[in-house]
Each structure stands twice: as C-alpha cells, then as structure tokens.
Coordinates of C-alpha atoms and ligand atoms in Angstrom, one line a residue:
X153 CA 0.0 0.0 0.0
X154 CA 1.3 3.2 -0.7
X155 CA 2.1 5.5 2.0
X156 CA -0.6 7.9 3.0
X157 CA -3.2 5.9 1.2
X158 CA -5.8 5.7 3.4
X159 CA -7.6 2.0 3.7
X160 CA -11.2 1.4 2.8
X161 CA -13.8 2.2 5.1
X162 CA -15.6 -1.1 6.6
X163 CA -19.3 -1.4 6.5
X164 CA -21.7 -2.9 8.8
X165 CA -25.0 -4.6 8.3
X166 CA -28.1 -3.7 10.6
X167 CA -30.9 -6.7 10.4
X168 CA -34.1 -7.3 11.8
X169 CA -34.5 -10.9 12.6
X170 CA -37.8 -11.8 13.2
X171 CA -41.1 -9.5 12.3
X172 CA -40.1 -6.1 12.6
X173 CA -39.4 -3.6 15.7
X174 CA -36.8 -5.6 17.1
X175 CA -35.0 -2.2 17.5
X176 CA -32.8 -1.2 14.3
X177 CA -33.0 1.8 14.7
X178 CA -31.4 2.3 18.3
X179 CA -28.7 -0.3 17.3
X180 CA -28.0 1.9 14.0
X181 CA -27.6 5.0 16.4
X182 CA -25.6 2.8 19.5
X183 CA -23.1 2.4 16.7
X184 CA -23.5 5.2 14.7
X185 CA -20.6 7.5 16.0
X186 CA -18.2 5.3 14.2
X187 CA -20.1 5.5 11.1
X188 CA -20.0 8.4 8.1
X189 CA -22.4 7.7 6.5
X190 CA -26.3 5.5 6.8
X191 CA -28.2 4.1 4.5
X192 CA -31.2 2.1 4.0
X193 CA -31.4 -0.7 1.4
X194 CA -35.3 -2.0 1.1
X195 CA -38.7 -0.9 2.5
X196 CA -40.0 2.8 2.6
X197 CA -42.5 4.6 5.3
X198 CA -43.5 1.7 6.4
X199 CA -40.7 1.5 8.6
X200 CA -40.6 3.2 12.2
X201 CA -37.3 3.5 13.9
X202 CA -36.8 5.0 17.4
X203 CA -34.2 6.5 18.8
X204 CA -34.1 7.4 22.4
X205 CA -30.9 9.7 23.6
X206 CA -30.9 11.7 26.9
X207 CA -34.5 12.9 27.4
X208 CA -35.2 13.2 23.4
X209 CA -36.7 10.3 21.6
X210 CA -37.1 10.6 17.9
X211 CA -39.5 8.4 15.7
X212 CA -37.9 7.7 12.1
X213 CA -39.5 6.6 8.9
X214 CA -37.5 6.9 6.0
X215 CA -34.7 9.7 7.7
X216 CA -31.9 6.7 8.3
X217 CA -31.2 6.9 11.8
X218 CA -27.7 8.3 12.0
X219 CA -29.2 11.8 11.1
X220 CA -29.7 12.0 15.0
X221 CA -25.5 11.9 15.1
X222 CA -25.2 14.2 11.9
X223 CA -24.4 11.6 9.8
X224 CA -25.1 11.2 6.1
X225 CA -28.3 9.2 5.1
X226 CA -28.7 7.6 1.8
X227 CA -31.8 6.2 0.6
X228 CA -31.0 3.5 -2.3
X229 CA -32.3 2.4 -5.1
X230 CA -34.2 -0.6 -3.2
X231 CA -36.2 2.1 -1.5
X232 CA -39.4 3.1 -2.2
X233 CA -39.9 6.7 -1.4
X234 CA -42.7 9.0 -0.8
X235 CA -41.8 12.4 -0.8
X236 CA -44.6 14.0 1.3
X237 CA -43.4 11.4 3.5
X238 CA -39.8 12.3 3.6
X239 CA -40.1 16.1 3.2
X240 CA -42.4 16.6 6.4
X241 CA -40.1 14.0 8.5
X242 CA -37.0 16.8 7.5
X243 CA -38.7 19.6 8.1
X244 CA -39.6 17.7 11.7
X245 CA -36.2 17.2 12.2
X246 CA -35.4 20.9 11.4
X247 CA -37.5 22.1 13.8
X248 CA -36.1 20.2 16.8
X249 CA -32.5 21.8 15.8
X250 CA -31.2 19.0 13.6
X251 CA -29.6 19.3 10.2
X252 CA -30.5 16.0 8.5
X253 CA -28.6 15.3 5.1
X254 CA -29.9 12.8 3.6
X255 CA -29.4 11.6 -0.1
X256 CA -31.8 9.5 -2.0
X257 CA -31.1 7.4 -5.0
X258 CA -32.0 8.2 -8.6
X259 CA -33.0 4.9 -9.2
X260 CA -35.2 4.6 -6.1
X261 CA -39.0 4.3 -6.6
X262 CA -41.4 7.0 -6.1
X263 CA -44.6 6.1 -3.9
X264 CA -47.6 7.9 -5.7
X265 CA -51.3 9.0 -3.7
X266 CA -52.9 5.9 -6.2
X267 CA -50.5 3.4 -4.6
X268 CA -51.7 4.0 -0.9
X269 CA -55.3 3.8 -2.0
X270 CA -54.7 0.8 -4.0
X271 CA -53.0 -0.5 -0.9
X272 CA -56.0 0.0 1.4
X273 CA -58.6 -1.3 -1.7
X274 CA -56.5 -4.7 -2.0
X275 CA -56.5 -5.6 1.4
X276 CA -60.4 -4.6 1.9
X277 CA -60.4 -6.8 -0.9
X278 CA -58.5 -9.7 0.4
X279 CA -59.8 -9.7 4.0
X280 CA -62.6 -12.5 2.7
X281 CA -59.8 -15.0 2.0
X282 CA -57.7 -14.4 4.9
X283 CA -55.3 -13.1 2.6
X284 CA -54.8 -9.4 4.0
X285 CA -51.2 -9.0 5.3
X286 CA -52.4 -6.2 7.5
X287 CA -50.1 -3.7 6.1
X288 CA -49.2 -0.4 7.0
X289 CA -51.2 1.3 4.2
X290 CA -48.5 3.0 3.0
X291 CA -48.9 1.5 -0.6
X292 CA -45.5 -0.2 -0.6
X293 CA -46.8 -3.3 -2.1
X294 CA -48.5 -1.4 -5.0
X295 CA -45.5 0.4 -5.7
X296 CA -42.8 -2.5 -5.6
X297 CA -45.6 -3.9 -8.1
X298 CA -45.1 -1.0 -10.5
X299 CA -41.7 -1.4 -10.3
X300 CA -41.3 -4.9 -11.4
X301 CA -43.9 -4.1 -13.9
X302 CA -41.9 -1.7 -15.7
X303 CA -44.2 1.0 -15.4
X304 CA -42.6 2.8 -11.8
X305 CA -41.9 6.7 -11.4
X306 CA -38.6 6.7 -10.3
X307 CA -36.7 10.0 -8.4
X308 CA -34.7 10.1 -11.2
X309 CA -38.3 10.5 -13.3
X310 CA -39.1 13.2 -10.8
X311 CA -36.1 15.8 -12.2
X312 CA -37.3 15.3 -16.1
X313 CA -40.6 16.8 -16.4
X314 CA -41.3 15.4 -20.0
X315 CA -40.5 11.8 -18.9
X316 CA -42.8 11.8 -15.5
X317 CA -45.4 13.3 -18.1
X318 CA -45.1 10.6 -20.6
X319 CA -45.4 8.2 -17.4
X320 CA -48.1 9.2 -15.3
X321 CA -49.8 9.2 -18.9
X322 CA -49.3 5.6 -19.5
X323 CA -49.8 4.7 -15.7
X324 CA -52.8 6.6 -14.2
X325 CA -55.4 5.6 -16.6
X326 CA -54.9 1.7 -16.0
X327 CA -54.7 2.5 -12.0
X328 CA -58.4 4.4 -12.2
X329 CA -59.1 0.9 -14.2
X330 CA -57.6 -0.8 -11.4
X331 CA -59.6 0.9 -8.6
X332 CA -62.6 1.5 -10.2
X333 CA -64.0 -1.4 -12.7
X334 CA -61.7 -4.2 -11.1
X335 CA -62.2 -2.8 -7.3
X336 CA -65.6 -0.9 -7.9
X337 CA -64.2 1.7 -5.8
X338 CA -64.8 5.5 -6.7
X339 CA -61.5 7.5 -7.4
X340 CA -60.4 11.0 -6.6
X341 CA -57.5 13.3 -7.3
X342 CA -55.3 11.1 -6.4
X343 CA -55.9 9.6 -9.6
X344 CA -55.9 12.8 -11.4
X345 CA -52.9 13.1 -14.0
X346 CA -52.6 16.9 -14.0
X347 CA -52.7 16.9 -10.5
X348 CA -50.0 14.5 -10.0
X349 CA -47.5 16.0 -12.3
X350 CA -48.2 19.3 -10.8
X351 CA -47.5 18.2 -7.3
X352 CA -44.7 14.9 -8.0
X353 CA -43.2 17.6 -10.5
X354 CA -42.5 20.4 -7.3
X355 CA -41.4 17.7 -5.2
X356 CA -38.6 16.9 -8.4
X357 CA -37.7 20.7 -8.0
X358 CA -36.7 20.7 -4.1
X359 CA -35.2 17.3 -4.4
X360 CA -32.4 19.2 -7.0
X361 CA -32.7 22.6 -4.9
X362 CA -31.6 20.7 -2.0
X363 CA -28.9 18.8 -4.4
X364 CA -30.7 15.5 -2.8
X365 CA -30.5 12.8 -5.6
X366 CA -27.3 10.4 -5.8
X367 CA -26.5 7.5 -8.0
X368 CA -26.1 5.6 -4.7
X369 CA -23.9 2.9 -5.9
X370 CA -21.3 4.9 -6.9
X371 CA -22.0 7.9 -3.8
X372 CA -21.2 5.0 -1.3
X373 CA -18.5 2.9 -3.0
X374 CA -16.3 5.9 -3.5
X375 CA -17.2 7.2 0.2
X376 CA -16.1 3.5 1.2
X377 CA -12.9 3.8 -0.9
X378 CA -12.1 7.5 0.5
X379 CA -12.1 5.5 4.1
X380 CA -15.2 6.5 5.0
X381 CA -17.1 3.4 7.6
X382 CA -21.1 3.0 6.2
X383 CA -24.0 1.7 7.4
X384 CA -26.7 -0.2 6.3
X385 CA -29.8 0.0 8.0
X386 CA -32.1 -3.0 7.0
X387 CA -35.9 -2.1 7.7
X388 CA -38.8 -4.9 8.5
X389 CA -37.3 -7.8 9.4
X390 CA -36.4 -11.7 7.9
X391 CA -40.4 -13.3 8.8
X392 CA -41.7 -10.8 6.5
X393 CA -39.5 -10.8 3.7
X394 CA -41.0 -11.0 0.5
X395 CA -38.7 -14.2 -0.4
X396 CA -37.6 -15.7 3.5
X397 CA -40.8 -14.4 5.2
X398 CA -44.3 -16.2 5.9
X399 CA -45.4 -15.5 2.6
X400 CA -47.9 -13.9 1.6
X401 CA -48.1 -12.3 4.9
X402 CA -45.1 -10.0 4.8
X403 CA -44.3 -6.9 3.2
X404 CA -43.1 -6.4 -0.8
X405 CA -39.0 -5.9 -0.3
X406 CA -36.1 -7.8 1.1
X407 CA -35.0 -6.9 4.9
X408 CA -32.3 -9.6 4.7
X409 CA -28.6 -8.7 4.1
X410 CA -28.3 -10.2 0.7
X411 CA -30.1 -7.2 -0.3
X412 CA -28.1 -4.7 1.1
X413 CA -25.7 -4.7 -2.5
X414 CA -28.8 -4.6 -4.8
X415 CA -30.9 -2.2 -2.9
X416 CA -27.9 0.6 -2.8
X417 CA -25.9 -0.4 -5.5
X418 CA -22.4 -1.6 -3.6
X419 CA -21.2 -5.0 -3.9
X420 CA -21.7 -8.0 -2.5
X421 CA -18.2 -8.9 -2.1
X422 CA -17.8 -5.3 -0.1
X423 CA -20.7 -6.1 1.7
X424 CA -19.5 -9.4 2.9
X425 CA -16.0 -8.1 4.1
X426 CA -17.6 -6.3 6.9
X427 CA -20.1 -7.4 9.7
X428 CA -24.1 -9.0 9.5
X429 CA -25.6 -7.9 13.1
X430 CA -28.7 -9.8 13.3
X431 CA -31.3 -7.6 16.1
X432 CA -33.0 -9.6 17.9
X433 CA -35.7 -9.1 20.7
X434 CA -35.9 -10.9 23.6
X435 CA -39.7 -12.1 23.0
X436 CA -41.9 -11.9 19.9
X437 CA -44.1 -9.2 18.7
X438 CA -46.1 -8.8 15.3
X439 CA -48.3 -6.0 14.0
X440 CA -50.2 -7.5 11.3
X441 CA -51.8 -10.9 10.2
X442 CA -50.3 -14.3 9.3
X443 CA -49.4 -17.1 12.1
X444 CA -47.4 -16.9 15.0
X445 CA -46.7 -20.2 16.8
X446 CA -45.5 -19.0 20.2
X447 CA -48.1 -16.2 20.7
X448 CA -49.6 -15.3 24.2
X449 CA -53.2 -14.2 23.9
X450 CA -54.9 -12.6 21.0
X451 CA -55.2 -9.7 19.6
X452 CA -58.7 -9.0 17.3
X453 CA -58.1 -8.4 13.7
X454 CA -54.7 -9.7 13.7
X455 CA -54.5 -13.5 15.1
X456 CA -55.7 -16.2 13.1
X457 CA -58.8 -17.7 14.9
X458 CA -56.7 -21.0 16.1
X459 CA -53.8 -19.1 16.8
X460 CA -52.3 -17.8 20.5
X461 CA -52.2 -19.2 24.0
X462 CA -55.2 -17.5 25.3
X463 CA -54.7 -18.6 29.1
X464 CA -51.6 -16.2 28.2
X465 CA -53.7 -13.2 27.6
X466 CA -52.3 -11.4 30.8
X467 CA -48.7 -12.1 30.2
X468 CA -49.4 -10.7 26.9
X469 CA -51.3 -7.6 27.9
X470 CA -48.6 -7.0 30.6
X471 CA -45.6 -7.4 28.1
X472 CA -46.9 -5.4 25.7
X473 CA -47.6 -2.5 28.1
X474 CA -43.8 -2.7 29.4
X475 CA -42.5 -2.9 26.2
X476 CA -44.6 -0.1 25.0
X477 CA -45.4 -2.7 22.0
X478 CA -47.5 -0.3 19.9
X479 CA -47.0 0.3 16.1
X480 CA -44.7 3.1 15.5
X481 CA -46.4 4.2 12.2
X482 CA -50.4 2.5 12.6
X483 CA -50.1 2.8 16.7
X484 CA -51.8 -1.0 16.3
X485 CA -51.2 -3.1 19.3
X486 CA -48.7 -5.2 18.9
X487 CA -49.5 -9.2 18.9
X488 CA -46.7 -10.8 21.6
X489 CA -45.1 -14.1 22.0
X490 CA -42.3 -16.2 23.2
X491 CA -39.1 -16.0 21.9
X492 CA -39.3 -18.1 18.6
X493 CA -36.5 -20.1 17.8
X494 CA -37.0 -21.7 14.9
X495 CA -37.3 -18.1 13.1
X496 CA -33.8 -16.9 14.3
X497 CA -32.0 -20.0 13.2
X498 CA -33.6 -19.0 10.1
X499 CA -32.8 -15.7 10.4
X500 CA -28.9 -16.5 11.2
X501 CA -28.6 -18.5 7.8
X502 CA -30.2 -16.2 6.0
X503 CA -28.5 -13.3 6.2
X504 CA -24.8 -14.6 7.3
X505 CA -25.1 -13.1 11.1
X506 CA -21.8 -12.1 12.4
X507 CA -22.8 -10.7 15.3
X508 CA -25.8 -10.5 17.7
X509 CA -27.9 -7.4 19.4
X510 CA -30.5 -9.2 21.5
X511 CA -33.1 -6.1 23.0
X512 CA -35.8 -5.7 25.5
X513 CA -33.9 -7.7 28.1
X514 CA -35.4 -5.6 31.0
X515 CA -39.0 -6.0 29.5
X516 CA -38.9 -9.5 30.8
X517 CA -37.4 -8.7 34.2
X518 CA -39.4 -9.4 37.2
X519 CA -41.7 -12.6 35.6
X520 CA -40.7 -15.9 37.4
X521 CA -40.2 -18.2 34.6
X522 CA -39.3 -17.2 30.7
X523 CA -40.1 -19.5 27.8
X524 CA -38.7 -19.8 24.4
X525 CA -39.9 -21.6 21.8
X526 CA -37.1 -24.1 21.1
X527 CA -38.0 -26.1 18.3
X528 CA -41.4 -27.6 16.5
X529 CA -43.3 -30.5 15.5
X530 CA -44.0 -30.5 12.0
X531 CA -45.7 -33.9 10.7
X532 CA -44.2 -36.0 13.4
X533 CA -41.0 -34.7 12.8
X534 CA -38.3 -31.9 14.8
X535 CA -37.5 -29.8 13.3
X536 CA -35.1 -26.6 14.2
X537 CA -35.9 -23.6 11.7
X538 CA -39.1 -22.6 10.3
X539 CA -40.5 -24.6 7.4
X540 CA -40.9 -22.8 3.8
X541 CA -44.9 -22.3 3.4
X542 CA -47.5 -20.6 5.9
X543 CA -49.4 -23.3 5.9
X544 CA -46.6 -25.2 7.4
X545 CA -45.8 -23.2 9.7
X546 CA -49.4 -23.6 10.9
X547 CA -49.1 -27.4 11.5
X548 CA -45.9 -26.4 13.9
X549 CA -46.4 -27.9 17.5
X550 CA -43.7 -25.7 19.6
X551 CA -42.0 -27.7 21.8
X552 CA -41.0 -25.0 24.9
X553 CA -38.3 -24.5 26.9
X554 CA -38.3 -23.1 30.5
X555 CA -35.8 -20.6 31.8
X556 CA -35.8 -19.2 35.4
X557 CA -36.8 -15.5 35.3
X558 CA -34.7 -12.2 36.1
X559 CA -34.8 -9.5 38.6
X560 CA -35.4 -5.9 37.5
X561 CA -32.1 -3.9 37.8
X562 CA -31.2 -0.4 37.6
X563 CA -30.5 -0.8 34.0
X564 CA -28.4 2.0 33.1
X565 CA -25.9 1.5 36.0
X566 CA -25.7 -2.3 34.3
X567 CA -25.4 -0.8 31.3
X568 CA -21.8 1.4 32.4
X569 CA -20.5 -1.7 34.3
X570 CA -20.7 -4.1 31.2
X571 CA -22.0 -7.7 30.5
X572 CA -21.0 -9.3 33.8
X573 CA -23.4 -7.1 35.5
X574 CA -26.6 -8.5 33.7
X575 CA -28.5 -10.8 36.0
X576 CA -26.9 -14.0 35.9
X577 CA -30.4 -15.7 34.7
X578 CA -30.4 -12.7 32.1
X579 CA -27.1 -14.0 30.8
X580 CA -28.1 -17.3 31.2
X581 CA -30.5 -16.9 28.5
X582 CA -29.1 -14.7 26.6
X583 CA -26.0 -17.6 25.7
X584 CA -28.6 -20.0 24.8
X585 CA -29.4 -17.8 22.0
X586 CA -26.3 -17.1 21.3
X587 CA -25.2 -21.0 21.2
X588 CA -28.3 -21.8 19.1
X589 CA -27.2 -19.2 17.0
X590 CA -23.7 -19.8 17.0
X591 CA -23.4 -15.9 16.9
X592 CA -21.4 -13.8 19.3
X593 CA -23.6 -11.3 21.7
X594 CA -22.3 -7.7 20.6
X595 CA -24.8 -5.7 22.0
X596 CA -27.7 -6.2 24.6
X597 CA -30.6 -3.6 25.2
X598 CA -31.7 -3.2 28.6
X599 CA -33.9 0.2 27.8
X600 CA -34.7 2.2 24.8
X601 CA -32.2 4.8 25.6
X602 CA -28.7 5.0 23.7
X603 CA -27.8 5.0 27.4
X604 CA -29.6 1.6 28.4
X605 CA -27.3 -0.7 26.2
X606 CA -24.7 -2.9 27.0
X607 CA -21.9 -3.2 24.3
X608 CA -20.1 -6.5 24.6
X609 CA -18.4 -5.6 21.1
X610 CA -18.3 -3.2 18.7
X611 CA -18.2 -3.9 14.9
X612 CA -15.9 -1.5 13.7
X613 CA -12.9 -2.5 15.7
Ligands
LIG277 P1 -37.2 -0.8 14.9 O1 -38.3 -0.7 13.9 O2 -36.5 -2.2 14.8 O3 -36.2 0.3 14.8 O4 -37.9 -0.8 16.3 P2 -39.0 0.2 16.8 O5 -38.5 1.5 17.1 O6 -40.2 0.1 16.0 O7 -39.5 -0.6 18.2 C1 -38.6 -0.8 19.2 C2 -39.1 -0.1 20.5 O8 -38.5 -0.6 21.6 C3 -38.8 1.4 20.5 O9 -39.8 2.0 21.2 C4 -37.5 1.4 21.2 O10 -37.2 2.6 21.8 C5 -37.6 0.3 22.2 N1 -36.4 -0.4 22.6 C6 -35.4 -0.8 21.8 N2 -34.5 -1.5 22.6 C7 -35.0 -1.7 23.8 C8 -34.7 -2.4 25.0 O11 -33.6 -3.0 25.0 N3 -35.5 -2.3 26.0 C9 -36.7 -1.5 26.0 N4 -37.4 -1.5 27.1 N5 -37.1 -0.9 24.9 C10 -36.3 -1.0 23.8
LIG278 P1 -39.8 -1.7 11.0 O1 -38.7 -1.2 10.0 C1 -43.2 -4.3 11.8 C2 -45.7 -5.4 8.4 C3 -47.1 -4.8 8.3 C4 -47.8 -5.9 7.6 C5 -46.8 -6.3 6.6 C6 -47.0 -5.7 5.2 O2 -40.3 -0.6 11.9 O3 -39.3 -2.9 11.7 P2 -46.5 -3.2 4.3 O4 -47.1 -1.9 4.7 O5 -45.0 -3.3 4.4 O6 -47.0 -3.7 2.9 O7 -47.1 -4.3 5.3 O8 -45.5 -6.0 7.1 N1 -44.7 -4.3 8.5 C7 -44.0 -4.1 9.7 N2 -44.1 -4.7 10.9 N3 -42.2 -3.4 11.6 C8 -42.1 -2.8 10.4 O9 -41.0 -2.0 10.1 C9 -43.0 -3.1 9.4 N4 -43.2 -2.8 8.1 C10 -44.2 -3.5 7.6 O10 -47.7 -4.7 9.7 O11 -48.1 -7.0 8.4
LIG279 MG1 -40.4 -0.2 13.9

C-alpha cells in the first residue's frame, strides 16, 4: 500500500431478525458515532425507527437513523420513497434543531397518492380469503408492483418533467381501471394526471434545490474507498421478507442482508468483508396478520382464529404494556409471543449473522419463569428452523423450553458496568441464544435509551 493511502472504510449490516421492531434503529444510532455515513437498502415509510438519547426520543421513517448523530443518510435504489413522507419527517427534524442530510437514489422508486389507495382497496379486498397481510397502508406493495412491472416513477423521473409526463400518462389511466371497474371503488385526485405531475413535479424541484439525488452505488463505494465506515440500515425484518418471510403475509422488499448490494448499489463482495448484526428481541411481537406459533393471547383483527395461547392473555397484555409494544407508524397493538426459535436459526442463515444485538432484556425482568420456543413438531417430525410455506408453519407444535426469570435492575448502571453485571439468569438466556445461534452477543438492550445498552463488542474494531 502506498504510503498515506488511506484504507477502505468497513461497512456494517443492521438486520431485523424476526417480524419487525426488534429495534434497528437504536442499534443503528448505538453504533452510529463510528459511522460516516447511513443508509437504507429496502422498505420505505412503512418502517418506524426510534431512537431514544438523553430525554429526546425521535421516531424515524425513512430519515436513516444516523441523522440523529449528523451523519449522512442515503436512501438506495431498493427504496421506495414517498416524498410527502420524507419532506415533512426533515422539516420535523429541522425544527427540533437537527440538520438532517440525507441523499436518495436516482433509481429509487417513487410512492404515488394511487398506490396508498390501492394499498387499502386490496387488502379490503383480500380480507374474505384471509389473505390481507395487515399492512401499514402506505402503498408499498402497490408500488414494488409498478416497479417490477416496468411501469414505476422513479426519483430520477421526478427531475425530467417530459418523462414523468409521458409516465403518469401511461400509468394513471390503468390505476383508475384498477380501482374502479376491477375494485368498484370511486377514485379522486389522487388519480388525477394533472394533479400528479403538478405536485410529483414540485417535489422533483426541491429534491435538485436541496442537491438530494445520488447515483447511490457509486455515492457510497467511492465514500467507502475514501475510508469512510457506512452503514446499512435494513428495515422490517427476515419473517416478513418477500422471499424468507411467511409468505404472503409479509411486506413487498427484502429486509435480509443479501439485499443490502442490490438495494444501494455496492457490492456484494464489499458487503461481505464487513459485519451481518442480526437484532434480535428478547420475545416476539407482530403487527399485522399471518401465524405466530408462540403467541400469548390474542389480539382482534390480527391472530388467526386458532392461533395464540389464550390462558396467556395477561402475560401478553402485561408485556406489551412494558415494552410499549405499539405500532410506531399504525399505533396498532402489537401481537406478543415467546421467543421463537426456529425463526432466528432461520434468520442466522439467511443473512450470514456475524454478530448479535438481543433487546428488550429488561421488559422480561421481574416474571418468574421465561419460555422460548425451542424447536417444533411439523408432521411428526423436529424440526429446528421454520419450514418454507405458511401453511406449514401452521401445523408447527412448539415444543418449549423453561428458563428461570430475572430480577429488574437499575439498567443504566448495568449498562456502564458491562455484560457481567446483567442478572446471571439474564445471561443465562441470553448464551442459549447465542449458542443456538452460533453468533457472538455484541450488544444487549436493557432500555430504549442509547444509554440503556450494554456493548459487549463493537463492529468497527
Ligand atoms: P425498529 O423498527 O426495529 O427500529 O424498532 P421500533 O423502534 O419500531 O421498536 C422498538 C421499540 O423498543 C422502540 O420504542 C425502542 O425505543 C424500544 N427499545 C429498543 N431496545 C429496547 C430495549 O432493550 N428495552 C426496551 N425496554 N425498549 C427498547
Ligand atoms: P420496522 O422497520 C413491523 C408489516 C405490516 C404488515 C406487513 C406488510 O419498523 O421494523 P406493508 O405496509 O409493508 O406492505 O405491510 O408488514 N410491517 C412491519 N411490521 N415493523 C415494520 O417496520 C414493518 N413494516 C411493515 O404490519 O403485516
Ligand atoms: Mg419499527
């Protein structure tokens, strides 16, 4: 190496493990000092990241979370954005005294008013089947639709007046097709060409005002070669990803960290020279519909009718309300559960975990006896990682495991003595996951703060 030459920057891959709101977004900001720049790979506003620090706690949905720290945020191409979306969450930001620079991809997709009303007509539509995912309504699915139908508004669309014209042209008139002779739903203006171009055709403007578009792939990799660490900041997590996930209960992009080179562009053999850290929470929770083999209680509207533990109602109730398990973006309760297994194993393979951030440690404090779901029954057979189909996944007989509970602590003085200071029970179970996983612990959340976080290890070492 030449003298001076600086070496490439490393990056680090931020996964969700199970069904979303494991807590990305703290882990993305626990390590974010190190880091130049963030970006996210997949998903769009369906996402909701927090990020607690001091007495502030900030709510994300397409922002990536190292704006908090001042760092760069790239949206890739794998994005789907919706500029309403992302405009009001930086103006937000501006207001509480932050300066949020964030970048978005050329080549990322543009979420249109048609695709969240298409969003909200499907799954009306759907409900009779049992076939609603329960989404977010935030027309993600319609819009990754458009995109591999060759008929999406990309950013990049957004800056050439002429060509998001020609577009909305060709697209519109077979959406109002869509939603009204296929759907028999009545359509407004959000169906309306000229009113589209007008309004997608301002948002172009302040996107090149504000210098905001990036080919992404070639932003990051020469940020990476200048030395520069980056971030990538998965969204929704490996149960509902469009390929790995409990299909067709999941959302419409790829969480896992294969995605991480398509969705911004860099690749995979960069990717794969630095870490995987799979997030993990301590117990289960799922907003939405689909099954959930280890789930305590019910929730209406989202548990299948078999589904749950319903002697476990209380446990739930009480979890939920110490884990503040709400939707970040619908403000839906979220459905809880024992720690499933099966689904991290899956989870670990999947994506190539390198490390481990298991959260929500002090949630359980303080119950006399934890479970975990350790393995199922599937046809008279064990079997250790969850099977390929829903309906499989439905025949699973969990076969639990017992662990003796944990006292509750003063977390954040745990937190500044280190691992050894976790209850030993904590620990206990936190190296069962660990072994199963046969994944280092680098991190462990006892709290949602930045402060309430026990770092065993930190990626960028
Ligand atoms: P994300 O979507 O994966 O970023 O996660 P969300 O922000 O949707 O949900 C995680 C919630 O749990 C947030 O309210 C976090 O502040 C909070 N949280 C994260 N880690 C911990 C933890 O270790 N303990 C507790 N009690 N809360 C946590
Ligand atoms: P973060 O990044 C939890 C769920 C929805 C629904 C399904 C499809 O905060 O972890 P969509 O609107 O994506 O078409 O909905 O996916 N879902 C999430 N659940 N956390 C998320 O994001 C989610 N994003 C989507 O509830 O079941
Ligand atoms: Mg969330």
């Amino acid at each position: 190496m030449e003298v001076g030459l600086k070496p490439p920057g490393m990056t680090v891959t931020i996964v969700g493990s199970q069904l979303g709101d494991e807590g990305k977004g703290g882990v993305v900001d626990l390590y974010g000092d190190e880091v130049d720049v963030v970006a996210r790979y997949q998903g769009g506003d369906n996402a909701g990241h927090t990020v607690v620090f001091g007495e502030e706690e900030y709510k994300l949905s397409l922002v990536p979370s190292g704006a908090i720290r001042g760092k760069v945020g790239v949206l890739g191409n794998g994005c789907v954005v919706n500029p309403e979306t992302l405009f009001a969450e930086i103006d937000g930001l501006r207001e509480r005294g932050l300066d949020p620079d964030v970048r978005v991809a050329e080549r990322a997709h543009v979420i249109l008013p048609y695709h969240r009303v298409l969003d909200g007509i499907e799954e009306t539509a759907k409900e009779d089947s049992d076939l609603d995912a329960g989404t977010t309504g935030r027309g993600i699915g319609p819009t990754y639709e458009d995109k591999i139908g060759r008929r999406g508004i990309r950013i990049g669309d957004l800056l050439d007046p002429d060509s998001l014209r020609t577009k909305l042209e060709y697209v519109v008139p077979q959406k109002r097709a869509l939603a009204e002779d296929v759907f028999g739903a009545t359509t407004d203006e959000a169906f309306d060409i000229g009113s589209l171009y007008e309004q997608y055709r301002r948002y172009g403007e302040r996107l090149a005002e504000e210098e905001m578009t990036v080919n992404a792939g070639g932003f990051l990799t020469e940020r990476i070669e200048a030395g520069e660490n980056v971030m990538f900041e998965g969204a929704q997590g490996t149960s509902i990803d469009i390929d790995h996930g409990d299909y067709p209960y999941v959302t419409s992009s790829n969480p896992t960290a294969g995605y991480a080179a398509t969705g911004t562009g860099v690749g995979p053999t960069v990717v794969g020279r630095g870490e995987v850290i799979g997030i993990v929470k301590a117990y289960l929770t799922r907003v939405g519909t689909g099954e959930l083999p280890t789930e305590l209680g019910s929730v209406e509207g989202q548990t299948p009718e078999d589904g749950g533990r319903p002697e476990m109602a209380d446990l739930a109730t009480e979890i939920r309300d110490e884990g503040g398990e709400y939707g970040t973006v619908t403000g839906r309760p979220r459905r809880v559960g024992w720690l499933d297994v099966p689904m991290i194993r899956h989870a670990a393979r999947v994506s190539g975990f390198t490390g481990l951030a298991i959260n929500h440690i002090d949630v359980l404090a303080g119950m006399d006896e934890v479970e975990v779901g350790h393995s199922y029954d599937l046809d008279g057979e064990e079997i250790l990682t969850m099977p390929p189909t829903s309906k499989q996944w439905a025949r699973c007989e969990v076969n639990y495991r017992r662990f003796d509970g944990w006292p509750e602590a003063d977390w954040e003085a745990v937190a500044a003595e280190g691992y050894d200071a976790i209850p030993e029970n904590a620990r206990t179970y936190l190296e069962y996951i660990s072994d199963e996983l046969d994944t280092p612990i680098y991190a462990v959340g006892v709290g949602p703060g930045r402060e309430q976080t026990v770092i065993v290890e930190t990626p960028f070492a």
